[in-house]
mmCIF file of C-alpha atoms (C1' of nucleotides) in Angstrom:
data_model
loop_
_atom_site.group_PDB
_atom_site.id
_atom_site.type_symbol
_atom_site.label_atom_id
_atom_site.label_comp_id
_atom_site.label_asym_id
_atom_site.label_seq_id
_atom_site.Cartn_x
_atom_site.Cartn_y
_atom_site.Cartn_z
ATOM 1 C CA UNK G 419 99.560 128.549 -124.269
ATOM 2 C CA UNK G 420 102.878 127.329 -125.502
ATOM 3 C CA UNK G 421 105.745 127.909 -128.002
ATOM 4 C CA UNK G 422 108.390 129.977 -128.273
ATOM 5 C CA UNK G 423 108.071 133.590 -128.194
ATOM 6 C CA UNK G 424 108.845 135.719 -130.554
ATOM 7 C CA UNK G 425 112.897 135.690 -131.675
ATOM 8 C CA UNK G 426 115.152 138.903 -130.222
ATOM 9 C CA UNK G 427 115.907 140.124 -133.679
ATOM 10 C CA UNK G 428 111.986 140.655 -134.747
ATOM 11 C CA UNK G 429 112.599 143.909 -132.476
ATOM 12 C CA UNK G 430 115.912 144.373 -133.374
ATOM 13 C CA UNK G 431 114.920 146.798 -136.534
ATOM 14 C CA UNK G 432 113.291 150.558 -136.910
ATOM 15 C CA UNK G 433 110.636 150.932 -134.639
ATOM 16 C CA UNK G 434 107.534 151.920 -137.351
ATOM 17 C CA UNK G 435 109.147 148.512 -139.315
ATOM 18 C CA UNK G 436 108.856 146.749 -136.182
ATOM 19 C CA UNK G 437 105.001 148.026 -135.338
ATOM 20 C CA UNK G 438 102.566 146.629 -137.643
ATOM 21 C CA UNK G 439 103.872 143.763 -138.182
ATOM 22 C CA UNK G 440 103.375 142.788 -134.452
ATOM 23 C CA UNK G 441 99.652 143.358 -135.068
ATOM 24 C CA UNK G 442 98.443 139.900 -134.139
ATOM 25 C CA UNK G 443 100.686 138.678 -132.410
ATOM 26 C CA UNK G 444 99.762 137.482 -128.674
ATOM 27 C CA UNK G 445 101.097 139.027 -125.412
ATOM 28 C CA UNK G 446 101.440 136.575 -122.524
ATOM 29 C CA UNK G 447 101.131 137.317 -118.533
ATOM 30 C CA UNK G 448 101.599 134.503 -116.382
ATOM 31 C CA UNK G 449 101.015 134.976 -112.519
ATOM 32 C CA UNK G 450 99.982 133.303 -108.999
ATOM 33 C CA UNK G 451 96.305 133.948 -110.320
ATOM 34 C CA UNK G 452 97.015 132.677 -113.741
ATOM 35 C CA UNK G 453 97.310 133.112 -117.077
ATOM 36 C CA UNK G 454 95.926 135.742 -119.068
ATOM 37 C CA UNK G 455 96.681 136.155 -122.909
ATOM 38 C CA UNK G 456 96.025 138.632 -125.371
ATOM 39 C CA UNK G 457 96.126 139.158 -129.042
ATOM 40 C CA UNK G 458 97.540 142.934 -130.364
ATOM 41 C CA UNK G 459 95.413 144.953 -132.550
ATOM 42 C CA UNK G 460 96.095 148.057 -132.016
ATOM 43 C CA UNK G 461 100.399 149.530 -131.226
ATOM 44 C CA UNK G 462 102.118 152.334 -131.313
ATOM 45 C CA UNK G 463 105.642 153.427 -132.550
ATOM 46 C CA UNK G 464 107.909 155.844 -130.415
ATOM 47 C CA UNK G 465 111.411 156.405 -131.872
ATOM 48 C CA UNK G 466 114.049 157.497 -129.428
ATOM 49 C CA UNK G 467 115.510 160.585 -128.727
ATOM 50 C CA UNK G 468 114.483 162.102 -132.149
ATOM 51 C CA UNK G 469 110.665 161.553 -131.450
ATOM 52 C CA UNK G 470 108.912 164.618 -129.676
ATOM 53 C CA UNK G 471 106.513 162.247 -128.352
ATOM 54 C CA UNK G 472 108.878 159.346 -126.970
ATOM 55 C CA UNK G 473 110.178 159.384 -123.336
ATOM 56 C CA UNK G 474 113.537 159.291 -124.624
ATOM 57 C CA UNK G 475 113.179 162.144 -126.249
ATOM 58 C CA UNK G 476 115.543 164.456 -123.324
ATOM 59 C CA UNK G 477 117.644 161.339 -122.683
ATOM 60 C CA UNK G 478 117.739 158.792 -119.952
ATOM 61 C CA UNK G 479 116.077 158.827 -116.356
ATOM 62 C CA UNK G 480 115.437 156.232 -113.937
ATOM 63 C CA UNK G 481 112.265 155.660 -115.831
ATOM 64 C CA UNK G 482 112.390 155.620 -118.889
ATOM 65 C CA UNK G 483 116.315 153.412 -118.890
ATOM 66 C CA UNK G 484 114.561 150.048 -120.110
ATOM 67 C CA UNK G 485 113.924 151.851 -123.307
ATOM 68 C CA UNK G 486 117.489 152.499 -123.617
ATOM 69 C CA UNK G 487 119.207 148.988 -123.410
ATOM 70 C CA UNK G 488 118.305 145.731 -125.290
ATOM 71 C CA UNK G 489 115.361 144.743 -127.775
ATOM 72 C CA UNK G 490 112.506 142.394 -126.693
ATOM 73 C CA UNK G 491 112.623 143.926 -123.093
ATOM 74 C CA UNK G 492 109.388 145.676 -121.919
ATOM 75 C CA UNK G 493 108.871 148.958 -120.641
ATOM 76 C CA UNK G 494 106.882 149.557 -118.154
ATOM 77 C CA UNK G 495 105.422 153.042 -116.921
ATOM 78 C CA UNK G 496 103.043 154.832 -114.699
ATOM 79 C CA UNK G 497 101.534 157.940 -115.632
ATOM 80 C CA UNK G 498 98.857 160.290 -114.281
ATOM 81 C CA UNK G 499 99.029 158.977 -111.122
ATOM 82 C CA UNK G 500 97.112 156.386 -111.624
ATOM 83 C CA UNK G 501 98.006 154.296 -115.130
ATOM 84 C CA UNK G 502 100.170 151.877 -115.947
ATOM 85 C CA UNK G 503 101.365 151.215 -119.922
ATOM 86 C CA UNK G 504 103.539 149.385 -121.423
ATOM 87 C CA UNK G 505 105.945 149.291 -124.297
ATOM 88 C CA UNK G 506 108.190 146.817 -125.990
ATOM 89 C CA UNK G 507 111.698 148.210 -126.624
ATOM 90 C CA UNK G 508 112.709 147.813 -130.430
ATOM 91 C CA UNK G 509 116.409 148.470 -131.855
ATOM 92 C CA UNK G 510 119.436 148.186 -131.359
ATOM 93 C CA UNK G 511 120.515 148.711 -128.047
ATOM 94 C CA UNK G 512 120.713 152.482 -126.548
ATOM 95 C CA UNK G 513 118.481 153.146 -130.192
ATOM 96 C CA UNK G 514 115.629 153.688 -127.121
ATOM 97 C CA UNK G 515 112.866 153.430 -129.185
ATOM 98 C CA UNK G 516 109.408 151.261 -128.309
ATOM 99 C CA UNK G 517 105.926 149.943 -128.743
ATOM 100 C CA UNK G 518 103.606 151.192 -126.757
ATOM 101 C CA UNK G 519 100.684 147.914 -126.896
ATOM 102 C CA UNK G 520 97.001 150.437 -127.101
ATOM 103 C CA UNK G 521 94.942 147.112 -127.131
ATOM 104 C CA UNK G 522 93.878 144.154 -127.565
ATOM 105 C CA UNK G 523 91.674 140.850 -127.738
ATOM 106 C CA UNK G 524 91.886 138.493 -124.564
ATOM 107 C CA UNK G 525 92.257 135.574 -125.730
ATOM 108 C CA UNK G 526 93.191 133.296 -122.971
ATOM 109 C CA UNK G 527 92.288 133.768 -119.333
ATOM 110 C CA UNK G 528 89.403 135.584 -119.491
ATOM 111 C CA UNK G 529 87.622 134.681 -116.576
ATOM 112 C CA UNK G 530 91.034 136.340 -114.883
ATOM 113 C CA UNK G 531 90.895 139.252 -117.016
ATOM 114 C CA UNK G 532 87.367 139.982 -116.215
ATOM 115 C CA UNK G 533 87.766 139.637 -112.574
ATOM 116 C CA UNK G 534 90.784 142.058 -112.448
ATOM 117 C CA UNK G 535 88.345 144.675 -114.550
ATOM 118 C CA UNK G 536 84.588 143.798 -113.685
ATOM 119 C CA UNK G 537 83.369 147.191 -114.410
ATOM 120 C CA UNK G 538 84.436 146.450 -118.228
ATOM 121 C CA UNK G 539 83.427 144.627 -121.173
ATOM 122 C CA UNK G 540 84.860 141.634 -122.693
ATOM 123 C CA UNK G 541 84.958 143.869 -125.207
ATOM 124 C CA UNK G 542 86.381 146.807 -122.970
ATOM 125 C CA UNK G 543 88.837 144.494 -121.558
ATOM 126 C CA UNK G 544 91.919 145.277 -123.136
ATOM 127 C CA UNK G 545 90.729 148.046 -125.272
ATOM 128 C CA UNK G 546 93.264 150.985 -124.049
ATOM 129 C CA UNK G 547 96.385 150.979 -123.043
ATOM 130 C CA UNK G 548 95.907 151.120 -118.796
ATOM 131 C CA UNK G 549 93.103 148.767 -119.943
ATOM 132 C CA UNK G 550 95.318 146.209 -121.156
ATOM 133 C CA UNK G 551 98.035 145.957 -118.665
ATOM 134 C CA UNK G 552 95.138 146.157 -115.917
ATOM 135 C CA UNK G 553 93.715 143.139 -117.855
ATOM 136 C CA UNK G 554 97.066 141.675 -117.310
ATOM 137 C CA UNK G 555 98.384 142.734 -113.956
ATOM 138 C CA UNK G 556 101.595 144.236 -115.540
ATOM 139 C CA UNK G 557 102.924 146.754 -113.246
ATOM 140 C CA UNK G 558 105.972 148.102 -111.484
ATOM 141 C CA UNK G 559 106.684 144.553 -111.293
ATOM 142 C CA UNK G 560 107.247 143.910 -114.827
ATOM 143 C CA UNK G 561 109.325 146.767 -116.439
ATOM 144 C CA UNK G 562 112.425 145.313 -117.849
ATOM 145 C CA UNK G 563 111.133 141.674 -117.860
ATOM 146 C CA UNK G 564 112.621 139.949 -120.901
ATOM 147 C CA UNK G 565 109.322 139.078 -123.945
ATOM 148 C CA UNK G 566 111.458 136.793 -126.059
ATOM 149 C CA UNK G 567 112.577 134.103 -123.048
ATOM 150 C CA UNK G 568 110.639 131.396 -122.672
ATOM 151 C CA UNK G 569 110.740 131.630 -118.771
ATOM 152 C CA UNK G 570 109.493 135.010 -118.564
ATOM 153 C CA UNK G 571 105.781 135.045 -116.728
ATOM 154 C CA UNK G 572 105.818 137.969 -119.382
ATOM 155 C CA UNK G 573 105.897 136.518 -123.380
ATOM 156 C CA UNK G 574 105.329 137.394 -126.719
ATOM 157 C CA UNK G 575 104.449 134.662 -129.155
ATOM 158 C CA UNK G 576 103.974 134.818 -132.955
ATOM 159 C CA UNK G 577 99.793 134.907 -133.916
ATOM 160 C CA UNK G 578 98.109 134.724 -137.296
ATOM 161 C CA UNK G 579 99.714 136.479 -140.036
ATOM 162 C CA UNK G 580 97.925 139.492 -140.717
ATOM 163 C CA UNK G 581 97.624 141.099 -144.109
ATOM 164 C CA UNK G 582 99.066 143.745 -144.404
ATOM 165 C CA UNK G 583 96.044 145.386 -146.534
ATOM 166 C CA UNK G 584 94.509 144.592 -143.297
ATOM 167 C CA UNK G 585 96.719 146.979 -141.126
ATOM 168 C CA UNK G 586 95.524 150.556 -140.761
ATOM 169 C CA UNK G 587 97.645 153.907 -139.737
ATOM 170 C CA UNK G 588 97.611 157.099 -138.804
ATOM 171 C CA UNK G 589 99.010 159.628 -135.982
ATOM 172 C CA UNK G 590 99.234 158.906 -132.539
ATOM 173 C CA UNK G 591 96.808 159.135 -129.790
ATOM 174 C CA UNK G 592 96.975 161.883 -126.926
ATOM 175 C CA UNK G 593 100.950 163.227 -128.042
ATOM 176 C CA UNK G 594 101.564 167.040 -128.494
ATOM 177 C CA UNK G 595 104.651 166.028 -130.673
ATOM 178 C CA UNK G 596 105.141 164.106 -134.190
ATOM 179 C CA UNK G 597 101.565 164.936 -134.524
ATOM 180 C CA UNK G 598 102.294 164.389 -138.136
ATOM 181 C CA UNK G 599 103.432 161.063 -137.567
ATOM 182 C CA UNK G 600 101.668 158.008 -138.202
ATOM 183 C CA UNK G 601 102.767 156.204 -136.435
ATOM 184 C CA UNK G 602 99.630 154.530 -134.575
ATOM 185 C CA UNK G 603 98.757 150.952 -136.673
ATOM 186 C CA UNK G 604 95.575 148.847 -135.978
ATOM 187 C CA UNK G 605 94.001 145.886 -137.360
ATOM 188 C CA UNK G 606 90.794 147.397 -139.797
ATOM 189 C CA UNK G 607 87.773 147.081 -137.867
ATOM 190 C CA UNK G 608 89.044 144.943 -135.338
ATOM 191 C CA UNK G 609 86.459 145.969 -132.516
ATOM 192 C CA UNK G 610 88.550 145.976 -129.655
ATOM 193 C CA UNK G 611 90.659 148.928 -131.650
ATOM 194 C CA UNK G 612 90.212 151.456 -128.670
ATOM 195 C CA UNK G 613 88.318 154.634 -129.694
ATOM 196 C CA UNK G 614 90.533 157.602 -131.423
ATOM 197 C CA UNK G 615 90.367 160.716 -129.313
ATOM 198 C CA UNK G 616 92.483 163.448 -130.508
ATOM 199 C CA UNK G 617 94.794 165.256 -128.471
ATOM 200 C CA UNK G 618 93.298 168.464 -126.344
ATOM 201 C CA UNK G 619 94.873 170.276 -123.630
ATOM 202 C CA UNK G 620 93.101 170.208 -120.764
ATOM 203 C CA UNK G 621 92.532 173.724 -118.755
ATOM 204 C CA UNK G 622 94.302 173.681 -115.980
ATOM 205 C CA UNK G 623 93.329 172.246 -113.164
ATOM 206 C CA UNK G 624 95.270 174.285 -110.061
ATOM 207 C CA UNK G 625 94.433 177.112 -108.343
ATOM 208 C CA UNK G 626 90.874 178.371 -107.752
ATOM 209 C CA UNK G 627 89.920 181.767 -106.103
ATOM 210 C "C1'" DA C 769 75.440 159.898 -127.775
ATOM 211 C "C1'" DC C 770 79.430 163.396 -126.028
ATOM 212 C "C1'" DG C 771 81.396 166.584 -122.471
ATOM 213 C "C1'" DC C 772 83.389 167.461 -117.955
ATOM 214 C "C1'" DC C 773 86.705 166.222 -113.906
ATOM 215 C "C1'" DG C 774 88.613 164.151 -110.587
ATOM 216 C "C1'" DA C 775 92.213 160.335 -109.430
ATOM 217 C "C1'" DT C 776 97.964 161.046 -108.201
ATOM 218 C "C1'" DT C 777 102.708 160.491 -109.534
ATOM 219 C "C1'" DT C 778 106.593 161.420 -112.314
ATOM 220 C "C1'" DA C 779 109.422 164.653 -114.574
ATOM 221 C "C1'" DC C 780 110.917 168.790 -116.669
ATOM 222 C "C1'" DT C 781 110.816 174.306 -116.220
ATOM 223 C "C1'" DG U 17 103.787 174.942 -110.225
ATOM 224 C "C1'" DT U 18 101.965 171.741 -114.424
ATOM 225 C "C1'" DA U 19 101.539 168.263 -119.068
ATOM 226 C "C1'" DA U 20 101.280 164.404 -119.252
ATOM 227 C "C1'" DA U 21 101.896 157.997 -124.433
ATOM 228 C "C1'" DT U 22 94.432 157.720 -118.987
ATOM 229 C "C1'" DC U 23 90.379 155.509 -117.587
ATOM 230 C "C1'" DG U 24 85.970 155.395 -115.451
ATOM 231 C "C1'" DG U 25 82.141 158.218 -113.181
ATOM 232 C "C1'" DC U 26 78.156 161.589 -113.722
ATOM 233 C "C1'" DG U 27 76.660 165.121 -116.334
ATOM 234 C "C1'" DT U 28 73.590 166.526 -120.513
ATOM 235 C "C1'" DG U 29 70.730 166.326 -125.500
#
DNA sequence: ACGCCGATTTACT
DNA sequence: GTAAATCGGCGTG
């Protein structure tokens, strides 16, 4: 897995424009265990403070601070008490927009990815945002890394160009606000695209008599 | 095939 | 207190 990462200006544009162009690109994470690479097949765009579904909607906090920084950096957040999800910051600094990496196909280091996720089939290794982070060992330590830096352990490399006709879009997964915004993008027919689950409010888990 | 549920942190009301 | 950019296990059909 070699070659120059995507240039920073690739990410320096409207997030909903950049997100579909990111499909087919390759995210690489090198650790002391080895290197795993994933070809991105599904992403979601989140705009800044004007997008009710975005973590930046209510302004800057300690968690989302990276979103307010320069483009081309990884915003990794922890959710549901156990999972990590990764975004790539987009647009000019301060725009606070990001592209959630929802799914991909493992194209390098499959053995290591399987070792990290022994219960998953090969197809499921990075099929879902938290699974993708798990397979690539992306966690808190990777928050803020520059994916355009050739020396960074976490990088994004250009991939084969995806024909625009092969890119499909639809509503984002698991979000309440902005359901009418079709900012989920995926490669049509790719088996590693996550299964679409419409948002269903979960019943409260609290207070039982 | 599908539905329910628990795990358990973070941010916000 | 409670919902959240989730996942895997276990139940039922």
